[in-house]
mmCIF file of C-alpha atoms in Angstrom:
data_model
loop_
_atom_site.group_PDB
_atom_site.id
_atom_site.type_symbol
_atom_site.label_atom_id
_atom_site.label_comp_id
_atom_site.label_asym_id
_atom_site.label_seq_id
_atom_site.Cartn_x
_atom_site.Cartn_y
_atom_site.Cartn_z
ATOM 1 C CA UNK A 23 78.491 125.062 117.427
ATOM 2 C CA UNK A 24 79.876 121.855 118.963
ATOM 3 C CA UNK A 25 77.543 119.177 120.285
ATOM 4 C CA UNK A 26 78.826 119.998 123.828
ATOM 5 C CA UNK A 27 78.134 123.751 123.558
ATOM 6 C CA UNK A 28 74.746 123.066 122.023
ATOM 7 C CA UNK A 29 73.812 120.682 124.833
ATOM 8 C CA UNK A 30 74.649 123.289 127.407
ATOM 9 C CA UNK A 31 72.762 125.948 125.526
ATOM 10 C CA UNK A 32 69.719 123.583 125.505
ATOM 11 C CA UNK A 33 70.024 122.922 129.253
ATOM 12 C CA UNK A 34 70.253 126.410 130.136
ATOM 13 C CA UNK A 35 67.127 127.231 127.997
ATOM 14 C CA UNK A 36 65.197 124.417 129.774
ATOM 15 C CA UNK A 37 66.545 125.584 133.265
ATOM 16 C CA UNK A 38 68.198 122.269 133.936
ATOM 17 C CA UNK A 39 71.611 121.173 135.159
ATOM 18 C CA UNK A 40 73.713 118.588 133.226
ATOM 19 C CA UNK A 41 74.038 114.877 134.144
ATOM 20 C CA UNK A 42 77.082 113.217 132.803
ATOM 21 C CA UNK A 43 77.744 109.417 132.982
ATOM 22 C CA UNK A 44 81.043 107.495 132.774
ATOM 23 C CA UNK A 45 81.172 103.905 131.614
ATOM 24 C CA UNK A 46 84.316 101.970 130.677
ATOM 25 C CA UNK A 47 84.382 100.828 126.944
ATOM 26 C CA UNK A 48 84.309 97.001 126.727
ATOM 27 C CA UNK A 49 83.130 96.353 130.310
ATOM 28 C CA UNK A 50 81.960 93.817 131.087
ATOM 29 C CA UNK A 51 82.303 92.741 127.409
ATOM 30 C CA UNK A 52 82.052 94.631 124.211
ATOM 31 C CA UNK A 53 78.427 93.701 123.350
ATOM 32 C CA UNK A 54 77.029 94.472 126.791
ATOM 33 C CA UNK A 55 79.057 97.700 127.029
ATOM 34 C CA UNK A 56 77.766 98.835 123.586
ATOM 35 C CA UNK A 57 74.233 98.140 124.679
ATOM 36 C CA UNK A 58 74.689 100.152 127.880
ATOM 37 C CA UNK A 59 76.334 103.052 125.874
ATOM 38 C CA UNK A 60 73.338 103.285 123.430
ATOM 39 C CA UNK A 61 70.861 103.226 126.299
ATOM 40 C CA UNK A 62 72.401 106.119 128.276
ATOM 41 C CA UNK A 63 70.807 108.967 126.489
ATOM 42 C CA UNK A 64 67.366 107.378 126.948
ATOM 43 C CA UNK A 65 68.026 107.021 130.544
ATOM 44 C CA UNK A 66 68.432 110.943 130.924
ATOM 45 C CA UNK A 67 72.292 111.305 130.287
ATOM 46 C CA UNK A 68 73.075 114.598 128.815
ATOM 47 C CA UNK A 69 76.758 113.940 128.020
ATOM 48 C CA UNK A 70 78.427 110.419 127.832
ATOM 49 C CA UNK A 71 82.004 109.953 129.074
ATOM 50 C CA UNK A 72 83.468 106.726 127.660
ATOM 51 C CA UNK A 73 86.496 105.426 129.256
ATOM 52 C CA UNK A 74 89.398 104.082 127.241
ATOM 53 C CA UNK A 75 91.004 101.016 129.065
ATOM 54 C CA UNK A 76 94.614 101.315 129.900
ATOM 55 C CA UNK A 77 97.012 99.068 131.829
ATOM 56 C CA UNK A 78 98.303 101.611 134.249
ATOM 57 C CA UNK A 79 95.291 103.931 135.148
ATOM 58 C CA UNK A 80 97.052 105.920 137.924
ATOM 59 C CA UNK A 81 94.189 108.293 138.606
ATOM 60 C CA UNK A 82 91.467 105.712 138.995
ATOM 61 C CA UNK A 83 90.430 103.748 142.053
ATOM 62 C CA UNK A 84 89.903 100.023 142.297
ATOM 63 C CA UNK A 85 86.390 100.023 140.773
ATOM 64 C CA UNK A 86 87.411 101.623 137.486
ATOM 65 C CA UNK A 87 90.744 99.895 137.468
ATOM 66 C CA UNK A 88 88.992 96.543 137.625
ATOM 67 C CA UNK A 89 86.607 97.568 134.865
ATOM 68 C CA UNK A 90 89.647 98.426 132.609
ATOM 69 C CA UNK A 91 91.124 95.114 133.428
ATOM 70 C CA UNK A 92 87.878 93.221 132.527
ATOM 71 C CA UNK A 93 87.772 95.264 129.230
ATOM 72 C CA UNK A 94 91.370 94.633 128.342
ATOM 73 C CA UNK A 95 90.939 90.845 129.130
ATOM 74 C CA UNK A 96 88.025 90.912 126.795
ATOM 75 C CA UNK A 97 90.104 92.289 123.932
ATOM 76 C CA UNK A 98 88.981 95.870 124.184
ATOM 77 C CA UNK A 99 91.480 98.217 122.293
ATOM 78 C CA UNK A 100 91.395 101.939 121.365
ATOM 79 C CA UNK A 101 90.388 100.791 117.776
ATOM 80 C CA UNK A 102 87.337 98.826 119.268
ATOM 81 C CA UNK A 103 86.410 101.867 121.415
ATOM 82 C CA UNK A 104 86.352 104.086 118.428
ATOM 83 C CA UNK A 105 84.127 101.512 116.683
ATOM 84 C CA UNK A 106 81.810 101.716 119.603
ATOM 85 C CA UNK A 107 81.568 105.565 119.037
ATOM 86 C CA UNK A 108 80.827 104.952 115.432
ATOM 87 C CA UNK A 109 78.035 102.448 116.363
ATOM 88 C CA UNK A 110 76.745 104.804 118.822
ATOM 89 C CA UNK A 111 76.555 107.596 116.302
ATOM 90 C CA UNK A 112 74.515 105.392 113.973
ATOM 91 C CA UNK A 113 71.473 105.944 116.140
ATOM 92 C CA UNK A 114 72.372 109.305 117.994
ATOM 93 C CA UNK A 115 73.852 112.292 116.263
ATOM 94 C CA UNK A 116 73.134 114.733 119.117
ATOM 95 C CA UNK A 117 74.346 113.317 122.425
ATOM 96 C CA UNK A 118 77.844 114.670 123.064
ATOM 97 C CA UNK A 119 80.387 111.958 123.755
ATOM 98 C CA UNK A 120 83.715 112.413 125.382
ATOM 99 C CA UNK A 121 86.623 109.928 125.586
ATOM 100 C CA UNK A 122 88.431 109.775 128.863
ATOM 101 C CA UNK A 123 91.642 108.134 129.524
ATOM 102 C CA UNK A 124 95.392 108.438 129.392
ATOM 103 C CA UNK A 125 97.831 109.596 126.705
ATOM 104 C CA UNK A 126 99.779 106.395 126.000
ATOM 105 C CA UNK A 127 97.110 104.687 123.860
ATOM 106 C CA UNK A 128 96.777 107.940 121.796
ATOM 107 C CA UNK A 129 100.559 108.403 121.493
ATOM 108 C CA UNK A 130 101.022 104.808 120.351
ATOM 109 C CA UNK A 131 98.348 105.319 117.625
ATOM 110 C CA UNK A 132 99.767 108.721 116.618
ATOM 111 C CA UNK A 133 98.116 111.941 117.596
ATOM 112 C CA UNK A 134 97.262 113.066 114.051
ATOM 113 C CA UNK A 135 95.789 109.655 113.172
ATOM 114 C CA UNK A 136 94.066 109.437 116.382
ATOM 115 C CA UNK A 137 92.386 112.868 116.086
ATOM 116 C CA UNK A 138 91.294 112.207 112.541
ATOM 117 C CA UNK A 139 89.803 109.004 113.610
ATOM 118 C CA UNK A 140 88.193 110.276 116.640
ATOM 119 C CA UNK A 141 86.628 113.269 114.815
ATOM 120 C CA UNK A 142 85.338 110.994 112.061
ATOM 121 C CA UNK A 143 83.934 108.664 114.418
ATOM 122 C CA UNK A 144 81.914 111.235 116.259
ATOM 123 C CA UNK A 145 84.072 112.077 119.506
ATOM 124 C CA UNK A 146 83.245 115.667 120.752
ATOM 125 C CA UNK A 147 85.820 115.949 123.651
ATOM 126 C CA UNK A 148 88.870 114.597 125.346
ATOM 127 C CA UNK A 149 89.728 114.129 128.964
ATOM 128 C CA UNK A 150 93.296 112.867 129.192
ATOM 129 C CA UNK A 151 94.309 112.910 132.919
ATOM 130 C CA UNK A 152 98.060 112.600 132.594
ATOM 131 C CA UNK A 153 98.657 115.582 130.264
ATOM 132 C CA UNK A 154 99.185 118.730 132.263
ATOM 133 C CA UNK A 155 98.839 122.290 130.624
ATOM 134 C CA UNK A 156 102.513 122.429 130.218
ATOM 135 C CA UNK A 157 102.156 119.727 127.556
ATOM 136 C CA UNK A 158 99.357 121.400 125.636
ATOM 137 C CA UNK A 159 101.312 121.200 122.305
ATOM 138 C CA UNK A 160 101.227 117.463 122.613
ATOM 139 C CA UNK A 161 97.569 116.913 122.227
ATOM 140 C CA UNK A 162 95.374 119.643 123.550
ATOM 141 C CA UNK A 163 96.080 122.309 120.881
ATOM 142 C CA UNK A 164 95.929 119.706 117.973
ATOM 143 C CA UNK A 165 92.698 118.553 119.450
ATOM 144 C CA UNK A 166 91.253 121.995 119.394
ATOM 145 C CA UNK A 167 92.469 122.499 115.901
ATOM 146 C CA UNK A 168 90.530 119.293 114.886
ATOM 147 C CA UNK A 169 87.408 120.595 116.368
ATOM 148 C CA UNK A 170 87.516 118.333 119.446
ATOM 149 C CA UNK A 171 87.039 119.979 122.935
ATOM 150 C CA UNK A 172 89.779 119.365 125.482
ATOM 151 C CA UNK A 173 88.367 119.206 128.924
ATOM 152 C CA UNK A 174 90.621 119.885 131.914
ATOM 153 C CA UNK A 175 90.329 118.663 135.443
ATOM 154 C CA UNK A 176 90.521 121.108 138.380
ATOM 155 C CA UNK A 177 90.972 119.776 141.893
ATOM 156 C CA UNK A 178 90.838 121.080 145.501
ATOM 157 C CA UNK A 179 94.764 121.419 145.286
ATOM 158 C CA UNK A 180 94.332 123.696 142.112
ATOM 159 C CA UNK A 181 94.970 127.137 143.784
ATOM 160 C CA UNK A 182 94.585 130.656 142.371
ATOM 161 C CA UNK A 183 98.048 130.641 140.807
ATOM 162 C CA UNK A 184 97.576 127.540 139.130
ATOM 163 C CA UNK A 185 93.988 127.839 138.014
ATOM 164 C CA UNK A 186 94.675 130.271 135.094
ATOM 165 C CA UNK A 187 97.037 127.808 133.563
ATOM 166 C CA UNK A 188 94.623 125.055 133.950
ATOM 167 C CA UNK A 189 91.838 127.032 132.195
ATOM 168 C CA UNK A 190 94.102 128.599 129.500
ATOM 169 C CA UNK A 191 93.090 126.068 126.710
ATOM 170 C CA UNK A 192 90.210 124.245 128.355
ATOM 171 C CA UNK A 193 87.023 124.018 126.183
ATOM 172 C CA UNK A 194 83.717 122.310 126.376
ATOM 173 C CA UNK A 195 83.403 122.448 130.215
ATOM 174 C CA UNK A 196 85.651 122.246 133.347
ATOM 175 C CA UNK A 197 85.616 119.152 135.239
ATOM 176 C CA UNK A 198 85.896 119.801 138.961
ATOM 177 C CA UNK A 199 87.157 116.856 141.043
ATOM 178 C CA UNK A 200 85.393 117.218 144.417
ATOM 179 C CA UNK A 201 87.945 115.252 146.457
ATOM 180 C CA UNK A 202 91.537 114.761 146.657
ATOM 181 C CA UNK A 203 92.578 111.206 145.710
ATOM 182 C CA UNK A 204 91.445 108.408 143.369
ATOM 183 C CA UNK A 205 88.049 107.934 141.894
ATOM 184 C CA UNK A 206 85.453 106.211 144.232
ATOM 185 C CA UNK A 207 87.448 107.177 147.315
ATOM 186 C CA UNK A 208 84.944 109.507 149.349
ATOM 187 C CA UNK A 209 81.617 111.161 149.124
ATOM 188 C CA UNK A 210 81.244 114.679 147.702
ATOM 189 C CA UNK A 211 79.854 117.373 150.130
ATOM 190 C CA UNK A 212 77.985 120.222 148.504
ATOM 191 C CA UNK A 213 78.764 122.757 151.274
ATOM 192 C CA UNK A 214 82.570 122.013 150.483
ATOM 193 C CA UNK A 215 82.270 121.932 146.651
ATOM 194 C CA UNK A 216 80.017 124.998 146.248
ATOM 195 C CA UNK A 217 82.666 127.653 147.126
ATOM 196 C CA UNK A 218 85.305 125.970 144.896
ATOM 197 C CA UNK A 219 82.882 125.880 141.946
ATOM 198 C CA UNK A 220 82.248 129.555 142.484
ATOM 199 C CA UNK A 221 85.928 130.352 142.528
ATOM 200 C CA UNK A 222 86.341 128.567 139.326
ATOM 201 C CA UNK A 223 83.333 130.219 137.590
ATOM 202 C CA UNK A 224 84.801 133.626 138.552
ATOM 203 C CA UNK A 225 87.626 132.814 136.163
ATOM 204 C CA UNK A 226 85.723 131.153 133.230
ATOM 205 C CA UNK A 227 82.569 131.299 131.266
ATOM 206 C CA UNK A 228 82.640 127.668 130.728
ATOM 207 C CA UNK A 229 80.193 125.364 132.530
ATOM 208 C CA UNK A 230 81.746 123.693 135.651
ATOM 209 C CA UNK A 231 80.670 120.086 136.435
ATOM 210 C CA UNK A 232 81.513 118.141 139.497
ATOM 211 C CA UNK A 233 82.596 114.585 139.628
ATOM 212 C CA UNK A 234 83.944 111.991 142.134
ATOM 213 C CA UNK A 235 82.001 110.875 145.124
ATOM 214 C CA UNK A 236 78.391 110.819 143.827
ATOM 215 C CA UNK A 237 76.337 107.552 144.341
ATOM 216 C CA UNK A 238 72.781 108.497 144.742
ATOM 217 C CA UNK A 239 70.012 110.581 143.348
ATOM 218 C CA UNK A 240 70.156 112.732 146.454
ATOM 219 C CA UNK A 241 73.905 113.346 146.153
ATOM 220 C CA UNK A 242 73.439 114.132 142.413
ATOM 221 C CA UNK A 243 70.807 116.782 143.232
ATOM 222 C CA UNK A 244 72.909 118.356 145.964
ATOM 223 C CA UNK A 245 75.990 118.519 143.930
ATOM 224 C CA UNK A 246 74.349 119.712 140.793
ATOM 225 C CA UNK A 247 72.617 122.418 142.918
ATOM 226 C CA UNK A 248 76.032 124.093 143.529
ATOM 227 C CA UNK A 249 77.346 123.567 139.942
ATOM 228 C CA UNK A 250 76.321 123.426 136.328
ATOM 229 C CA UNK A 251 75.884 119.646 136.610
ATOM 230 C CA UNK A 252 77.509 116.527 137.962
ATOM 231 C CA UNK A 253 79.430 113.442 136.748
ATOM 232 C CA UNK A 254 78.963 109.956 138.047
ATOM 233 C CA UNK A 255 81.280 107.119 137.115
ATOM 234 C CA UNK A 256 82.437 104.618 139.769
ATOM 235 C CA UNK A 257 78.839 104.077 141.229
ATOM 236 C CA UNK A 258 77.611 103.070 137.636
ATOM 237 C CA UNK A 259 80.603 100.979 136.926
ATOM 238 C CA UNK A 260 79.990 99.139 140.400
ATOM 239 C CA UNK A 261 76.299 98.342 139.128
ATOM 240 C CA UNK A 262 77.914 96.774 135.907
ATOM 241 C CA UNK A 263 80.521 95.064 137.937
ATOM 242 C CA UNK A 264 77.763 93.506 140.075
ATOM 243 C CA UNK A 265 76.418 91.665 136.940
ATOM 244 C CA UNK A 266 73.132 93.376 136.874
ATOM 245 C CA UNK A 267 71.135 93.211 133.687
ATOM 246 C CA UNK A 268 71.418 96.160 131.235
ATOM 247 C CA UNK A 269 67.918 97.356 132.131
ATOM 248 C CA UNK A 270 68.606 97.500 135.909
ATOM 249 C CA UNK A 271 71.934 99.408 135.195
ATOM 250 C CA UNK A 272 70.002 101.931 133.042
ATOM 251 C CA UNK A 273 67.311 102.206 135.576
ATOM 252 C CA UNK A 274 70.017 103.183 138.150
ATOM 253 C CA UNK A 275 71.502 105.780 135.930
ATOM 254 C CA UNK A 276 67.896 107.079 135.204
ATOM 255 C CA UNK A 277 67.483 107.684 138.981
ATOM 256 C CA UNK A 278 70.748 109.627 139.195
ATOM 257 C CA UNK A 279 69.868 111.735 136.120
ATOM 258 C CA UNK A 280 66.491 112.596 137.593
ATOM 259 C CA UNK A 281 68.197 113.696 140.842
ATOM 260 C CA UNK A 282 70.582 115.946 138.822
ATOM 261 C CA UNK A 283 67.730 117.450 136.833
ATOM 262 C CA UNK A 284 65.749 118.332 140.017
ATOM 263 C CA UNK A 285 68.636 120.544 141.058
#
């Protein structure tokens, strides 16, 4: 059983929803980023999403774009991101870790080499936002063959004709984007999200998590209440961008996690 499947099984047994946090690798610098990464599970994070900085992050809003630019300016690379995963795994063999980013750095490294290195480092899943299902031969199917889950995004514009294609080779969980647009653009509304989550769950046995537009423990609780859990990214990255100490960032994450776990 994969770490992701094992984590959801554990959460179901405990009657809890999942809380997933996103941080950008190398932001605000490599050492601080690694310290935050290692602290996330102790702050209540069930699954970690680690962003891979890229020069043209078309799906990201200003907050995460700026985080990627800070990371790149500090020398963060795909290789250093994989090194962070290895360092994380030295002290944590259980928390699932998902890399989120774009295809270009993976393609530049070479898919076979990347998947071998990612699996060895301890990566459990991939979210690659610019590879549609029509391109599954490029990375999705090789990743599944390598034992790495390929997590797909569904959005408010993913209609009933498109949804089966999106779900076809998805594994781990489905990431439902609660709003149309870029990250950090609006606030998620549970009454709008709930019916969409139900529509997706009618087509798959995978957990459905909701991300985008969650900034407070109350919002995390409300959104997790209509899904299998929630994902918070931009709000956490904003705390890091404000220069807050690691302990304060993790306290903020802890509050969000407690909100999701109350659902």
